[in-house]
Short mmCIF file of C-alpha atoms in Angstrom, two decimals:
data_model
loop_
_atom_site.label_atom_id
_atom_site.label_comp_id
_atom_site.label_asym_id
_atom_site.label_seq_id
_atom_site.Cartn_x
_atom_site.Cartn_y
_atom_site.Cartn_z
CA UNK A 252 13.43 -8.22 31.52
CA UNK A 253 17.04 -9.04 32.66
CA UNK A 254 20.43 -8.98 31.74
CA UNK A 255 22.75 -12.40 32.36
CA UNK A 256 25.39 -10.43 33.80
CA UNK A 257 26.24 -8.09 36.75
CA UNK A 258 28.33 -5.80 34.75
CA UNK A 259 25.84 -5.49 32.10
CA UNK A 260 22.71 -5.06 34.31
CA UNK A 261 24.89 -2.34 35.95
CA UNK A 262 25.41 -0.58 33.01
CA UNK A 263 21.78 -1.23 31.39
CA UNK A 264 20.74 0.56 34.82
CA UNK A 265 22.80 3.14 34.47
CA UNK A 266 21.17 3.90 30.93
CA UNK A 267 17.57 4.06 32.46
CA UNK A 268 18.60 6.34 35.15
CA UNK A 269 20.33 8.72 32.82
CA UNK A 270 18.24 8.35 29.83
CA UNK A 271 17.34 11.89 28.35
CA UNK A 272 15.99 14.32 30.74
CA UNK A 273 12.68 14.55 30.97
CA UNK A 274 11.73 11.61 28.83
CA UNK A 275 10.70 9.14 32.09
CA UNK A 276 7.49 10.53 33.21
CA UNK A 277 6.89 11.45 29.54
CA UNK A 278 7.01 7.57 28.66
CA UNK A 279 4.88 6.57 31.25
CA UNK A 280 1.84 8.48 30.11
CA UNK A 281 2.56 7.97 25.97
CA UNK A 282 3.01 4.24 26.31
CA UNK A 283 -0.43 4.04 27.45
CA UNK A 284 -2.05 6.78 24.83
CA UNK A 285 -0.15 4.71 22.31
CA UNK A 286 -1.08 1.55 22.84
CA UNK A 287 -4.85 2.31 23.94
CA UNK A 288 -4.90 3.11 19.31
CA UNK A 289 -3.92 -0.41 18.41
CA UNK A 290 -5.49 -3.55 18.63
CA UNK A 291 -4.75 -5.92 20.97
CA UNK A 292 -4.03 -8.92 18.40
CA UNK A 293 -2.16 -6.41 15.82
CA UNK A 294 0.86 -8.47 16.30
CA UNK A 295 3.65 -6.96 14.41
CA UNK A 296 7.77 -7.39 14.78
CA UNK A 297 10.86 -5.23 13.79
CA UNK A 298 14.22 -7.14 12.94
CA UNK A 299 17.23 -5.00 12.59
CA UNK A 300 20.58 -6.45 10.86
CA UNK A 301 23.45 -4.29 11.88
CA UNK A 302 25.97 -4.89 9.72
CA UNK A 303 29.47 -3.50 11.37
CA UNK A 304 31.89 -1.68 9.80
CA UNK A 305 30.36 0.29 7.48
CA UNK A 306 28.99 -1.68 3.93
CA UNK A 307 30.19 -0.50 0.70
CA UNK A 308 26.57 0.07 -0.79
CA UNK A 309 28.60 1.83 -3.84
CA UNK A 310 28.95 -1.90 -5.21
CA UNK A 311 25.47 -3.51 -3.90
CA UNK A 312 23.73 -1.20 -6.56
CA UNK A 313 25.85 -0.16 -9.34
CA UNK A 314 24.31 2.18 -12.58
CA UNK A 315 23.89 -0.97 -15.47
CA UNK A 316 23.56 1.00 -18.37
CA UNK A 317 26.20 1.73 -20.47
CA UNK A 318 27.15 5.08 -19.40
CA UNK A 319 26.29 5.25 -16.20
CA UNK A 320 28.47 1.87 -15.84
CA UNK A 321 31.65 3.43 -17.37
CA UNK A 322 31.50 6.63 -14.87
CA UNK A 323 31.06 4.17 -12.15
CA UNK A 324 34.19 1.69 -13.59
CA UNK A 325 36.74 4.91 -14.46
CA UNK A 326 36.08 6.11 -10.28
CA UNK A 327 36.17 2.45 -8.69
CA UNK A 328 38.86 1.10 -10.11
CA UNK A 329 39.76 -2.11 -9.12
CA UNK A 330 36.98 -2.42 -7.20
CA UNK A 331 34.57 -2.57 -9.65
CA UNK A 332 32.46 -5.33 -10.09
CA UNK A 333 32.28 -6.38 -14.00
CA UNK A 334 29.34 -5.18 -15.64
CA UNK A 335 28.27 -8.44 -17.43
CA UNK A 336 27.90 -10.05 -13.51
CA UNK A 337 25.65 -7.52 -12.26
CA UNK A 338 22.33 -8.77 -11.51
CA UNK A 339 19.42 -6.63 -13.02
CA UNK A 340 16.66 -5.12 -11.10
CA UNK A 341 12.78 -4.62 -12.21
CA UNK A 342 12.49 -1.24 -11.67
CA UNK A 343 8.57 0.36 -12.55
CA UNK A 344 7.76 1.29 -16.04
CA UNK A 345 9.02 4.76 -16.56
CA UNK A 346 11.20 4.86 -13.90
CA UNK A 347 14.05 5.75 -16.32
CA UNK A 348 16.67 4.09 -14.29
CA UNK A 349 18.72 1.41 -14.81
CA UNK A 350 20.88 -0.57 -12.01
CA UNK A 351 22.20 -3.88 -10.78
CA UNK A 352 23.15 -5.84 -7.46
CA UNK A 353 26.33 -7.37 -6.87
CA UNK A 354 26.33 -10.78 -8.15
CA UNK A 355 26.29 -12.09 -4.53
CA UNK A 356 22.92 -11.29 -4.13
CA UNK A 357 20.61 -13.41 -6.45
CA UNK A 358 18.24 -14.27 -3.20
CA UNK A 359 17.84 -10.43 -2.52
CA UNK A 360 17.50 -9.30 -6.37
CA UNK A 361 14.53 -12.05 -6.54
CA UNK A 362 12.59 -10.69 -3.49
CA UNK A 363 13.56 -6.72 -5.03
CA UNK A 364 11.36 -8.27 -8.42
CA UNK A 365 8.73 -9.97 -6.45
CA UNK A 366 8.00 -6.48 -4.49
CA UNK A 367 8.81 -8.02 -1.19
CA UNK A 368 12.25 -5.92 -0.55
CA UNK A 369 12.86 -2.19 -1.43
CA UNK A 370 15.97 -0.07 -0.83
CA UNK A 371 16.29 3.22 0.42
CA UNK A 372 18.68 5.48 -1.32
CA UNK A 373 21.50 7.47 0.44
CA UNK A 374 21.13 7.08 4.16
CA UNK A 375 23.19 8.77 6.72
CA UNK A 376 23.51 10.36 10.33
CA UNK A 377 22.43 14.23 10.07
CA UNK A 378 21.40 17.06 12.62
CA UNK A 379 19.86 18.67 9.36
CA UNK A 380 19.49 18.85 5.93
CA UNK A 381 22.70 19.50 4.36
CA UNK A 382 24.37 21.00 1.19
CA UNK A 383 27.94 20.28 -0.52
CA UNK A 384 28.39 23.96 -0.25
CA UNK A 385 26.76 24.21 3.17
CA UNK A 386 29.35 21.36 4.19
CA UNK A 387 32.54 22.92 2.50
CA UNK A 388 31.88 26.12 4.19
CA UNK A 389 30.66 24.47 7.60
CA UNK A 390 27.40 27.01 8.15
CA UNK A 391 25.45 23.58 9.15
CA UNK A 392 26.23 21.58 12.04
CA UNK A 393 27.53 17.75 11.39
CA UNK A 394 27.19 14.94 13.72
CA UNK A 395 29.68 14.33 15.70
CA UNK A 396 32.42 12.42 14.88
CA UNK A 397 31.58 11.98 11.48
CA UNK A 398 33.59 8.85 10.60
CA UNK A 399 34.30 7.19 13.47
CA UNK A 400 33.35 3.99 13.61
CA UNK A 401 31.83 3.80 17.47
CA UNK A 402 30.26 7.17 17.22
CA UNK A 403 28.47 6.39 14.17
CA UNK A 404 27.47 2.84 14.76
CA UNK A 405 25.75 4.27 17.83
CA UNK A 406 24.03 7.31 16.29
CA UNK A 407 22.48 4.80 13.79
CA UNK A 408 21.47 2.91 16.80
CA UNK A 409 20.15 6.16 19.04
CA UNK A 410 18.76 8.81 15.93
CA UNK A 411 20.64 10.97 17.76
CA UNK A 412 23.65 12.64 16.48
CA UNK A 413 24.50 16.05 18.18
CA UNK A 414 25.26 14.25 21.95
CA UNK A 415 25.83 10.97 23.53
CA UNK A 416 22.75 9.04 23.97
CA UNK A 417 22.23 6.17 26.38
CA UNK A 418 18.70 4.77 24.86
CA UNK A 419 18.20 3.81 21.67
CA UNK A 420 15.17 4.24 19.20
CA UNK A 421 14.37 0.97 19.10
CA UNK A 422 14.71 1.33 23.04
CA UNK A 423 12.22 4.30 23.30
CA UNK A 424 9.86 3.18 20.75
CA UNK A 425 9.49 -0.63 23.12
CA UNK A 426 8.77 2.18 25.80
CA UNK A 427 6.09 3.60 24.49
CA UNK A 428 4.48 -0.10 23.11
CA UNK A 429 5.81 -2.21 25.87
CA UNK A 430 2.00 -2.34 27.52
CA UNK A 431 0.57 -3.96 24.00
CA UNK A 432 2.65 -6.97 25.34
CA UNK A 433 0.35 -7.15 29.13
CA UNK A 434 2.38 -8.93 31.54
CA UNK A 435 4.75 -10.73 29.27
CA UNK A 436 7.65 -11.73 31.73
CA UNK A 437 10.45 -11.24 28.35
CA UNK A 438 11.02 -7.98 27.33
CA UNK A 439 9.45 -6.54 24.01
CA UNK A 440 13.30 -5.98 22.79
CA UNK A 441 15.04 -9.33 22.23
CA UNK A 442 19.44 -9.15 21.23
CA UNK A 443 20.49 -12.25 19.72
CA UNK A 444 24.05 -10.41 19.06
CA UNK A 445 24.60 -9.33 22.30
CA UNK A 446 24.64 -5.80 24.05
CA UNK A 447 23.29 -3.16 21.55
CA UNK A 448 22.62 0.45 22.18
CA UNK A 449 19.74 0.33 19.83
CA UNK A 450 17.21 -1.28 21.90
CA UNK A 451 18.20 0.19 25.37
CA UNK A 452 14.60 2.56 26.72
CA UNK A 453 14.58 4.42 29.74
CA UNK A 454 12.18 1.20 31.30
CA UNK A 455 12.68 -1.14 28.96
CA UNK A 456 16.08 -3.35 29.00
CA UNK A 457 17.20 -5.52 26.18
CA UNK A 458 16.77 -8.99 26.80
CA UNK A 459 19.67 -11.51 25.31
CA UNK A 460 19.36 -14.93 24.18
CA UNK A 461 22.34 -16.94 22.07
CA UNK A 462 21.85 -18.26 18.69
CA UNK A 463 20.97 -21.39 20.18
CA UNK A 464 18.44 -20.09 22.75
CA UNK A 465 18.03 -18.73 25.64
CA UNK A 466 21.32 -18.07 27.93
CA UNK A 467 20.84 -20.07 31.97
CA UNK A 468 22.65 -20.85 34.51
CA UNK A 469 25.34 -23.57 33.39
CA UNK A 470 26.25 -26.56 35.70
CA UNK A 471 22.69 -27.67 36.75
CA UNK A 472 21.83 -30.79 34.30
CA UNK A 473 18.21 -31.65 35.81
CA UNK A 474 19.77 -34.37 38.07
CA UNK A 475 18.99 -34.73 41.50
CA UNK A 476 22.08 -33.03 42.69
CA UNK A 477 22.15 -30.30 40.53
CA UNK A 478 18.65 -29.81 41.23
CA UNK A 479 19.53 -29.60 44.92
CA UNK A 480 22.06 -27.03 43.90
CA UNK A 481 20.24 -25.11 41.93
CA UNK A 482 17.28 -24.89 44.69
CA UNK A 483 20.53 -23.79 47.47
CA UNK A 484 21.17 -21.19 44.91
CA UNK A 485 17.85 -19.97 44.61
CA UNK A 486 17.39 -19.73 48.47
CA UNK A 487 20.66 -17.53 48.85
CA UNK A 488 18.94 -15.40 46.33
CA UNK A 489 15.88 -15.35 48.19
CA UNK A 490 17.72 -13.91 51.36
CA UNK A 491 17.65 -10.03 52.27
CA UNK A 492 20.25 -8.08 51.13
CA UNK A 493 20.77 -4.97 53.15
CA UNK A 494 23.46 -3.14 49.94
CA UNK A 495 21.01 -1.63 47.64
CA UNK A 496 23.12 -3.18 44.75
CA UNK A 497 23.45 -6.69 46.29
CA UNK A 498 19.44 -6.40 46.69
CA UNK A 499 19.17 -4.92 43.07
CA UNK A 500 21.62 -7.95 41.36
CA UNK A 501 19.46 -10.77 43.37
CA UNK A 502 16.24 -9.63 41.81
CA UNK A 503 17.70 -9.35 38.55
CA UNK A 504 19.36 -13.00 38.86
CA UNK A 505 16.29 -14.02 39.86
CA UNK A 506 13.93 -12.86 37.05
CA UNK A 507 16.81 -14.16 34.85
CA UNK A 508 16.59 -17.63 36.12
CA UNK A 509 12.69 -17.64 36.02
CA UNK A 510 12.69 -15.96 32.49
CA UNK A 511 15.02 -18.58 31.69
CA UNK A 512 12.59 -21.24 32.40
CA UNK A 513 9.83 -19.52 31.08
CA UNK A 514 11.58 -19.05 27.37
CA UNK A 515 13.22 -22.40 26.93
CA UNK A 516 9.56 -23.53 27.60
CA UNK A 517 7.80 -21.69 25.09
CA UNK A 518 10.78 -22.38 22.69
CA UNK A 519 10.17 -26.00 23.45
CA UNK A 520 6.26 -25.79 23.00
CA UNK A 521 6.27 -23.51 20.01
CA UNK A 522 5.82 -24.99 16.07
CA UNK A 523 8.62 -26.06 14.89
CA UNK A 524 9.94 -23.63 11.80
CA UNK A 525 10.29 -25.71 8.63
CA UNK A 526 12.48 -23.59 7.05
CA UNK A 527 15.96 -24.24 6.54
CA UNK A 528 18.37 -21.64 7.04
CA UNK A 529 22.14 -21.25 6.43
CA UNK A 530 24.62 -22.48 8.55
CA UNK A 531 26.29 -19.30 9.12
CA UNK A 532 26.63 -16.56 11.64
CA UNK A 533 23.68 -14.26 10.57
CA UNK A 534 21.68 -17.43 9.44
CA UNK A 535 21.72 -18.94 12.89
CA UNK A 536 21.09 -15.44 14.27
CA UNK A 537 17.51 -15.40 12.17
CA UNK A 538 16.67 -18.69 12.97
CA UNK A 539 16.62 -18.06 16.54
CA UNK A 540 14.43 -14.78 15.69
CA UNK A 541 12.28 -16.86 13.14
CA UNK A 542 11.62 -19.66 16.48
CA UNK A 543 10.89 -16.66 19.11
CA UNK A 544 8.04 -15.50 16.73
CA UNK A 545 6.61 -18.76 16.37
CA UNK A 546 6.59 -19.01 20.44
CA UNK A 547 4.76 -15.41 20.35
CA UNK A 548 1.00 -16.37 21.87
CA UNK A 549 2.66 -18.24 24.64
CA UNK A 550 5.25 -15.45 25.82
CA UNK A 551 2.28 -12.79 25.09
CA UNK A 552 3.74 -10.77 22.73
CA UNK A 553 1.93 -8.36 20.42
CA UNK A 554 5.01 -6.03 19.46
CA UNK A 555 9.00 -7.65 19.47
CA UNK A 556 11.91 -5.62 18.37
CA UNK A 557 15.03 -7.69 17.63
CA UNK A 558 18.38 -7.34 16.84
CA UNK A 559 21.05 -9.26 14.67
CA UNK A 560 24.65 -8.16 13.64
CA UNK A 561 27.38 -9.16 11.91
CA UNK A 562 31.35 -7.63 11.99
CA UNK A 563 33.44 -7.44 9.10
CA UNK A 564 32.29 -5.01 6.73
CA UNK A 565 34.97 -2.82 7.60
CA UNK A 566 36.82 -3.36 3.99
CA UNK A 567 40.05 -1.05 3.27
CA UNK A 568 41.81 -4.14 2.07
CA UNK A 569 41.14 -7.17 0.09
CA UNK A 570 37.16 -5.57 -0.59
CA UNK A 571 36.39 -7.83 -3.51
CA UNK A 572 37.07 -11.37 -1.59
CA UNK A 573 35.70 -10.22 1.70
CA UNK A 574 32.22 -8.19 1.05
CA UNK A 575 31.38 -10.93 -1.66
CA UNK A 576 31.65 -13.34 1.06
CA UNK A 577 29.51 -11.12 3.33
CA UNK A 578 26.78 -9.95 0.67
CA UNK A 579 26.35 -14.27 0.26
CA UNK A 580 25.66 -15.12 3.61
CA UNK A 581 23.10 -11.40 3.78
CA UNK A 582 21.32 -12.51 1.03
CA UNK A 583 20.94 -15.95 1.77
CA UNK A 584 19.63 -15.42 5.94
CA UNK A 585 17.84 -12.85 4.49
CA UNK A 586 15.55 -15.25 1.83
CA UNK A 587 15.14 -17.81 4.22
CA UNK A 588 13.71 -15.68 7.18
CA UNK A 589 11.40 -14.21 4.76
CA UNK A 590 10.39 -17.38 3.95
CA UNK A 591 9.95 -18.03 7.51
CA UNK A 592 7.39 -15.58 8.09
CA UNK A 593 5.81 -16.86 4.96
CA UNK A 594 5.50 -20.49 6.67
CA UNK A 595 4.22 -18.70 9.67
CA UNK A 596 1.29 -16.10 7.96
CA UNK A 597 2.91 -13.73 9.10
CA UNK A 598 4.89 -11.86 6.13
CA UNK A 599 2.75 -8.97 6.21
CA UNK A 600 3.41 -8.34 10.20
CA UNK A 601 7.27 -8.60 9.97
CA UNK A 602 9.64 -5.63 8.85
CA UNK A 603 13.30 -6.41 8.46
CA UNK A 604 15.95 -3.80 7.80
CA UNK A 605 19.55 -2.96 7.27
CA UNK A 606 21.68 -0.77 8.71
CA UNK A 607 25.55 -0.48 9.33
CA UNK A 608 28.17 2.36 10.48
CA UNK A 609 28.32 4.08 7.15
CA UNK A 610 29.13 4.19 3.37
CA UNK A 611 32.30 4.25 1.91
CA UNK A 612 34.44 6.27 -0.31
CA UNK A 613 33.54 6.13 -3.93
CA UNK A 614 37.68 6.34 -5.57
CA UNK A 615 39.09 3.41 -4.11
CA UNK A 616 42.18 3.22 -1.63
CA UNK A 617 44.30 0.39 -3.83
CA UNK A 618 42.34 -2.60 -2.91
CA UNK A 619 39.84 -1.79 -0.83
CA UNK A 620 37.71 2.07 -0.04
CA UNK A 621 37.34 3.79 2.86
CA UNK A 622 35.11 5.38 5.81
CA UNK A 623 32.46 7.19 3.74
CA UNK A 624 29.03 8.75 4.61
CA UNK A 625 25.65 8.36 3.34
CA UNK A 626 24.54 4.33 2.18
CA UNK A 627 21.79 2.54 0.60
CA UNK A 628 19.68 -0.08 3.02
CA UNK A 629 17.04 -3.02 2.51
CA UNK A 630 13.71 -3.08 4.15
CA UNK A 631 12.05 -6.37 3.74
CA UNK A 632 8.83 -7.62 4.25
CA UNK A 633 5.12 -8.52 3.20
CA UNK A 634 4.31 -4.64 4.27
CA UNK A 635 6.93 -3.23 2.13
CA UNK A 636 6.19 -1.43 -0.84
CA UNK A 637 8.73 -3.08 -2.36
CA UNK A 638 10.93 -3.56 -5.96
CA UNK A 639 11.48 0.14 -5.48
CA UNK A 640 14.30 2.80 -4.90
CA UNK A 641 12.77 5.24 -1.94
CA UNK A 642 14.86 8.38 -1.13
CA UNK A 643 16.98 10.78 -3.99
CA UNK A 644 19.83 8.34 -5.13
CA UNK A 645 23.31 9.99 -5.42
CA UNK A 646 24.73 11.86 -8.16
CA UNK A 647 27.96 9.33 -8.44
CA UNK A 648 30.64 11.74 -9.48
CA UNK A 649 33.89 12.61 -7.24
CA UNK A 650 33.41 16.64 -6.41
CA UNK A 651 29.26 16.35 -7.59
CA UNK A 652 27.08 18.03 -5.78
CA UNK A 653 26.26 15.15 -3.37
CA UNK A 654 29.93 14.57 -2.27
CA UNK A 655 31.92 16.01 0.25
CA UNK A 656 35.03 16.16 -1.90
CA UNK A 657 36.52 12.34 -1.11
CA UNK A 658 33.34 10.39 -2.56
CA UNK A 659 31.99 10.67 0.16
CA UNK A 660 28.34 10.81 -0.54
CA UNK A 661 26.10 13.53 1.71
CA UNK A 662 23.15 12.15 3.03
CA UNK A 663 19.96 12.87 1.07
CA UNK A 664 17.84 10.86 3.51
CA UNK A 665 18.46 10.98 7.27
CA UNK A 666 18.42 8.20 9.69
CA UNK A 667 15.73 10.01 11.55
CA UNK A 668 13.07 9.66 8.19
CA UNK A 669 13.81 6.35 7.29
CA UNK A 670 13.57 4.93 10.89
CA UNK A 671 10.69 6.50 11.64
CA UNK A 672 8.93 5.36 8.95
CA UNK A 673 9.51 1.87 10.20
CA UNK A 674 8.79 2.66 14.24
CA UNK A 675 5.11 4.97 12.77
CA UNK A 676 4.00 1.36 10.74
CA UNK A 677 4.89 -0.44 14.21
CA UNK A 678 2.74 1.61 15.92
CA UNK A 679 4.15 4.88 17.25
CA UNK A 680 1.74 7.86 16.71
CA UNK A 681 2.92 10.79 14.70
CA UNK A 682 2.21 12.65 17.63
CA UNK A 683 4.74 10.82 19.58
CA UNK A 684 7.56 10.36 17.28
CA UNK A 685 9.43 13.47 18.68
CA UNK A 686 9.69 11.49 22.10
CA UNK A 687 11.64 8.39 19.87
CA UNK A 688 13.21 10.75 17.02
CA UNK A 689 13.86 14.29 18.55
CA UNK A 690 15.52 15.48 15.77
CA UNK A 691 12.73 14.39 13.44
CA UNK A 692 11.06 17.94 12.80
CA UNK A 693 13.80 19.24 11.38
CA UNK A 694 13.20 17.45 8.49
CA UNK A 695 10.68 17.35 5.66
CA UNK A 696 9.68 13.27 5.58
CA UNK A 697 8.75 11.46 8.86
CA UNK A 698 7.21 8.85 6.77
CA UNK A 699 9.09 7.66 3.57
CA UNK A 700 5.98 5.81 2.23
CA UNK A 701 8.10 2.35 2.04
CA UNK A 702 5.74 0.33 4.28
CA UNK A 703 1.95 -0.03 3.71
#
């Protein structure tokens, strides 16, 4: 488990050092309880997709019957998408609803029909449960920094939205599991987008690799020379170090280079994914994810967490152009690293989910919306319960009672419920969820029932 640079290992030690109080020695004894529960070849992987910026989910499912479409055309404006391009969704007899995905999602509507995707209704960063009159009069406590950008990116990351938090749930929950994965030298959190908050613990640090694979030392070709180099390099490494932070950075360098070694092997030596995915930022991204699952026996892992993101989705201009382009190149990484795991057997062991800053205003801004609140997400995979809306869908009305007077939408489902129910199917015991989610009692659904 190593970071590839010094500032970044500084700063990832920093975050395990001043991790919540108390949570440490806590860890140390849960991880085992937990993992002693679960079977040693239960092999099972989370895959978030961050999407930065803050995805308008107010025109990735839009009300398709005729009424419910006009309310939703007279409030968007110009941003809405025309009625006759919307692309239906098989919803279960009786359900009474009736809605549509934007027409850039045809991959993502056909795994919503086949039950293999579901989407979770009105998402958001809370402390509590939360009224429109409860807001307007502030009696209940908000998160902090409501629509910022960095603060809320992170408290999506962290479940935790009253303070700063330096570990994320992802992090915490690898803490607890981390011992399912024995003496795996790569750590049970992988980042394949770079530095995250979401998968920081208080012992266990994010490891990074590149789209490509894993990130080395550059300059050292396998030549004689180099390899003369390299092995000079390695000695000065080797040496004693009497600064506690010279000492600390060797070791660290030095796991990284053997870790190195150790990955691009087991990349090398793994089956070769068939699957063809897109040639595009998030596609590459979930390639790399789909080939580090296939190399899972020989790195030793039972449990990986992983990470993808994508910027962008920041739209208060030029909306229409720029999230169609985005919602494309979603849907499309998204169908071919399910079909991945279906190439590997392992659809049923594989749980991929959305997530991004925030929603966005309902009226729109002139040609684009704005920093809203609660959002709709995806959860994919063989375990999902899917073609499905989980979690009380909005009323979609400017002043209704689920807006905060600037269509912004309250949260009806907290970021604490629906990511729990994702970390409890990975294997964190009820009993332990208030050591990942501590804010997760104060609300009525730990488990949303999406995952089976």
């Amino acid at each position: 488990m190593y970071s590839p640079t010094r500032r970044t290992f500084l700063r990832q030690a920093a975050c395990a050092a001043l991790g919540t109080t108390g949570l440490i020695n806590t860890i140390f004894d849960l991880r085992k309880l937990s993992a002693a529960t679960i079977p040693a070849s239960d092999y099972k992987a989370l895959v978030c997709l961050f999407l930065y910026g803050g995805n308008d989910a107010n025109n990735v499912i839009v009300p398709h019957d005729n009424s419910g479409y006009a309310s939703y055309l007279a409030a968007r404006g110009i941003l809405a998408i025309p009625q006759s391009s919307l692309l239906p969704l098989t919803l279960p007899s009786g359900d009474g609803r009736d809605f549509g995905l934007h027409p850039s999602l045809p991959e993502v509507q056909s795994l919503f029909n086949q039950g293999k995707m579901a989407l979770v209704s009105n998402v958001g960063t809370l402390l509590a449960p939360i009224t429109r009159a409860e807001y307007l009069a502030k009696t209940v406590a908000v998160p902090n920094q409501l629509f910022s950008h960095a603060d809320q990116s992170v408290q999506w990351q962290t479940s935790v939205s009253e303070q700063t938090s330096l570990t994320g749930w992802g992090g915490r929950t690898a803490d607890l599991l981390a011992s399912l994965n024995g003496n795996s030298k790569i750590s049970l959190a992988i980042s394949i987008a770079g530095t995250n908050t979401f998968e920081v613990g208080n012992l266990v640090i994010p490891y990074a690799v590149a789209p490509t694979g894993s990130i080395g030392l550059t300059g050292f070709n396998g030549s004689a020379n180099a390899n003369v180099r390299l092995q000079a390099f390695k000695d000065l490494l080797a040496q004693p170090h009497n600064n506690l932070f010279e000492q600390a950075y060797a070791d660290t360098v030095t796991r990284a280079v053997a870790d190195n070694d150790l990955l691009t092997s087991a990349l090398a030596g793994a089956p070769a994914v068939q699957t063809v995915f897109p040639a595009t930022d998030l596609g590459s991204q979930l390639n790399m994810v789909a080939k580090l699952i296939a190399a899972r026996t020989s790195l030793g892992m039972q449990r990986q967490i992983f990470f993808c993101a994508v910027q962008g989705y920041d739209t208060h201009g030029d909306q229409l152009t720029a999230q169609s382009s985005l919602l494309v190149e979603l849907s499309q990484a998204m169908n071919a690293f399910y079909n991945s795991t279906i190439e590997m057997g392992i659809a049923n062991q594989v749980t991929s989910f959305t997530a991004s800053d925030f929603g966005r205003t309902y009226p729109t801004n002139g040609s684009g919306s704005d920093h809203g609140w609660g959002s709709h997400q995806f959860v994919m995979g063989g375990a999902v319960l899917g073609g499905r809306l989980f979690g009380t869908f909005p009323t979609l009305a400017v002043n209704g009672p689920d807006d905060t007077g600037q269509g912004r939408w309250i949260p009806t489902t907290s970021v604490d419920e629906f990511s729990a129910t994702m970390a409890t199917w990975f294997g964190v015991s009820s009993s332990d969820l208030s050591t990942v989610f501590p804010n997760i009692g104060h609300f009525d659904n730990p488990n949303l029932g999406f995952l089976g």
